[in-house]
């Protein structure tokens, strides 16, 4: 789960991703919230980097009643899962809560694609596995290799 959290949020518990059919640049700038934006497949996407819990919670409160997709926290829990499981997105800013939900979702993916780790990884990222690996799996693989190298440099010991 640490590898997925690193790929998803760089281990930032307040990381958010927003996506909408309309631009959000003005609202984010007006609120003084750092972000990086891009357009992809007709949607505006934003990697939002709130400076603290209060900013992150404020963005989520603002996004909830609007037609804005969001991913929240360490494991970037998608709005669809938040709604499906009747979760409070602000509670997912807590790293422990986020990790529990992320692990639950990953387990569901692993159960859907038994014996296929990469299928489970792709499912976690996009909700399903189409039989093809994406750049996301490549990023996860790269992170696994980094983690294994760091572990080997420590002599394979815990810690």
Coordinates of C-alpha atoms in Angstrom, one line a residue:
X1 CA 0.0 0.0 0.0
X2 CA 3.0 2.3 0.6
X3 CA 4.0 1.9 -3.0
X4 CA 0.5 2.8 -4.2
X5 CA 0.3 5.8 -1.9
X6 CA 3.7 7.0 -3.1
X7 CA 2.5 6.8 -6.7
X8 CA -0.9 8.3 -6.0
X9 CA 0.0 11.2 -3.7
X10 CA 3.7 11.2 -3.0
X11 CA 2.6 10.3 0.5
X12 CA 0.8 13.6 1.0
X13 CA -2.3 13.0 3.1
X14 CA -3.9 16.2 1.9
X15 CA -3.3 15.6 -1.9
X16 CA -6.4 16.0 -4.0
X17 CA -7.1 15.5 -7.7
X18 CA -10.0 17.4 -9.2
X19 CA -11.6 16.9 -12.6
X20 CA -14.5 18.8 -14.2
X21 CA -15.9 19.6 -17.6
X22 CA -15.3 23.3 -16.8
X23 CA -12.1 25.1 -15.6
X24 CA -11.4 25.5 -11.9
X25 CA -8.3 27.6 -12.2
X26 CA -10.0 30.8 -11.0
X27 CA -11.6 29.3 -7.9
X28 CA -8.4 27.6 -6.9
X29 CA -6.3 30.7 -7.4
X30 CA -8.8 32.9 -5.5
X31 CA -8.5 30.5 -2.6
X32 CA -4.7 30.6 -2.7
X33 CA -4.4 26.8 -3.2
X34 CA -1.4 25.5 -5.1
X35 CA -2.3 23.3 -8.1
X36 CA -1.1 22.1 -11.4
X37 CA -3.7 21.8 -14.2
X38 CA -4.0 20.1 -17.6
X39 CA -6.7 19.2 -20.1
X40 CA -7.3 15.6 -21.1
X41 CA -10.2 14.0 -23.0
X42 CA -12.4 17.1 -22.7
X43 CA -12.0 17.5 -19.0
X44 CA -9.9 19.8 -16.9
X45 CA -7.7 18.0 -14.4
X46 CA -6.0 19.5 -11.3
X47 CA -3.4 18.1 -9.0
X48 CA -4.2 20.1 -6.0
X49 CA -1.6 20.5 -3.2
X50 CA -3.4 22.1 -0.2
X51 CA -1.0 23.6 2.3
X52 CA -2.8 22.0 5.3
X53 CA -5.8 20.1 6.5
X54 CA -8.1 23.1 6.6
X55 CA -7.4 24.0 3.0
X56 CA -7.9 20.4 1.9
X57 CA -11.2 20.1 3.8
X58 CA -12.4 23.4 2.3
X59 CA -11.7 22.2 -1.2
X60 CA -13.7 19.0 -0.6
X61 CA -16.6 20.9 0.9
X62 CA -16.6 23.2 -2.1
X63 CA -16.4 20.2 -4.6
X64 CA -19.0 17.9 -3.0
X65 CA -22.2 19.7 -4.2
X66 CA -20.7 20.4 -7.6
X67 CA -20.2 18.3 -10.7
X68 CA -16.6 17.8 -9.8
X69 CA -14.9 14.5 -9.6
X70 CA -12.3 14.2 -6.9
X71 CA -9.7 11.8 -5.5
X72 CA -8.7 12.4 -1.9
X73 CA -5.7 11.7 0.3
X74 CA -2.8 9.3 0.4
X75 CA -4.4 6.6 -1.8
X76 CA -6.5 9.0 -3.8
X77 CA -9.9 7.5 -3.0
X78 CA -12.2 8.3 -5.9
X79 CA -15.5 10.2 -5.4
X80 CA -17.4 7.2 -6.8
X81 CA -16.1 5.0 -4.0
X82 CA -16.8 7.7 -1.4
X83 CA -20.4 7.8 -2.6
X84 CA -20.7 4.0 -3.1
X85 CA -19.6 3.2 0.5
X86 CA -21.2 6.3 2.0
X87 CA -17.9 7.7 3.3
X88 CA -17.1 11.2 4.5
X89 CA -14.4 12.5 2.1
X90 CA -13.1 14.8 4.8
X91 CA -12.5 11.8 7.1
X92 CA -10.3 10.4 4.3
X93 CA -7.8 13.2 4.9
X94 CA -6.9 11.2 7.9
X95 CA -4.0 8.9 6.7
X96 CA -5.2 5.9 8.8
X97 CA -8.8 6.1 7.4
X98 CA -7.5 6.6 3.9
X99 CA -5.2 3.6 4.1
X100 CA -7.9 1.3 5.4
X101 CA -10.3 2.3 2.6
X102 CA -7.5 2.1 0.0
X103 CA -6.6 -1.4 1.2
X104 CA -10.2 -2.5 1.1
X105 CA -10.6 -1.3 -2.5
X106 CA -7.3 -2.9 -3.5
X107 CA -8.5 -6.2 -1.9
X108 CA -11.7 -6.0 -3.9
X109 CA -9.6 -5.6 -7.1
X110 CA -7.3 -8.5 -6.1
X111 CA -10.4 -10.6 -5.6
X112 CA -11.7 -9.6 -9.1
X113 CA -8.4 -10.6 -10.7
X114 CA -7.1 -13.5 -8.7
X115 CA -3.5 -14.3 -9.2
X116 CA -3.0 -11.2 -11.4
X117 CA -1.2 -8.5 -9.4
X118 CA -1.0 -6.1 -12.3
X119 CA -4.6 -6.6 -13.0
X120 CA -5.4 -5.6 -9.5
X121 CA -3.1 -2.6 -9.7
X122 CA -4.8 -1.4 -12.9
X123 CA -8.2 -2.1 -11.4
X124 CA -7.3 0.0 -8.3
X125 CA -6.2 2.9 -10.6
X126 CA -9.1 2.8 -13.1
X127 CA -11.8 0.6 -11.7
X128 CA -11.1 -2.3 -14.0
X129 CA -8.4 -4.1 -15.9
X130 CA -8.7 -4.1 -19.7
X131 CA -6.0 -6.7 -20.3
X132 CA -3.4 -4.0 -21.0
X133 CA -0.9 -2.3 -18.7
X134 CA -0.8 1.5 -18.6
X135 CA 1.8 4.0 -17.5
X136 CA 0.3 3.7 -14.0
X137 CA 1.6 0.1 -13.7
X138 CA 5.0 1.3 -14.9
X139 CA 5.0 3.9 -12.2
X140 CA 4.1 1.3 -9.6
X141 CA 6.8 -1.0 -10.9
X142 CA 9.4 1.8 -10.7
X143 CA 8.4 2.5 -7.1
X144 CA 8.6 -1.2 -6.2
X145 CA 12.1 -1.4 -7.7
X146 CA 13.2 1.7 -5.7
X147 CA 11.8 0.2 -2.5
X148 CA 13.6 -3.1 -3.1
X149 CA 16.9 -1.3 -3.8
X150 CA 16.6 0.7 -0.6
X151 CA 15.8 -2.5 1.4
X152 CA 18.8 -4.3 -0.1
X153 CA 21.1 -1.3 0.8
X154 CA 19.9 -1.7 4.4
X155 CA 21.0 -5.4 4.2
X156 CA 17.5 -6.7 3.8
X157 CA 16.6 -5.7 7.3
X158 CA 13.3 -4.3 8.6
X159 CA 13.0 -0.6 9.1

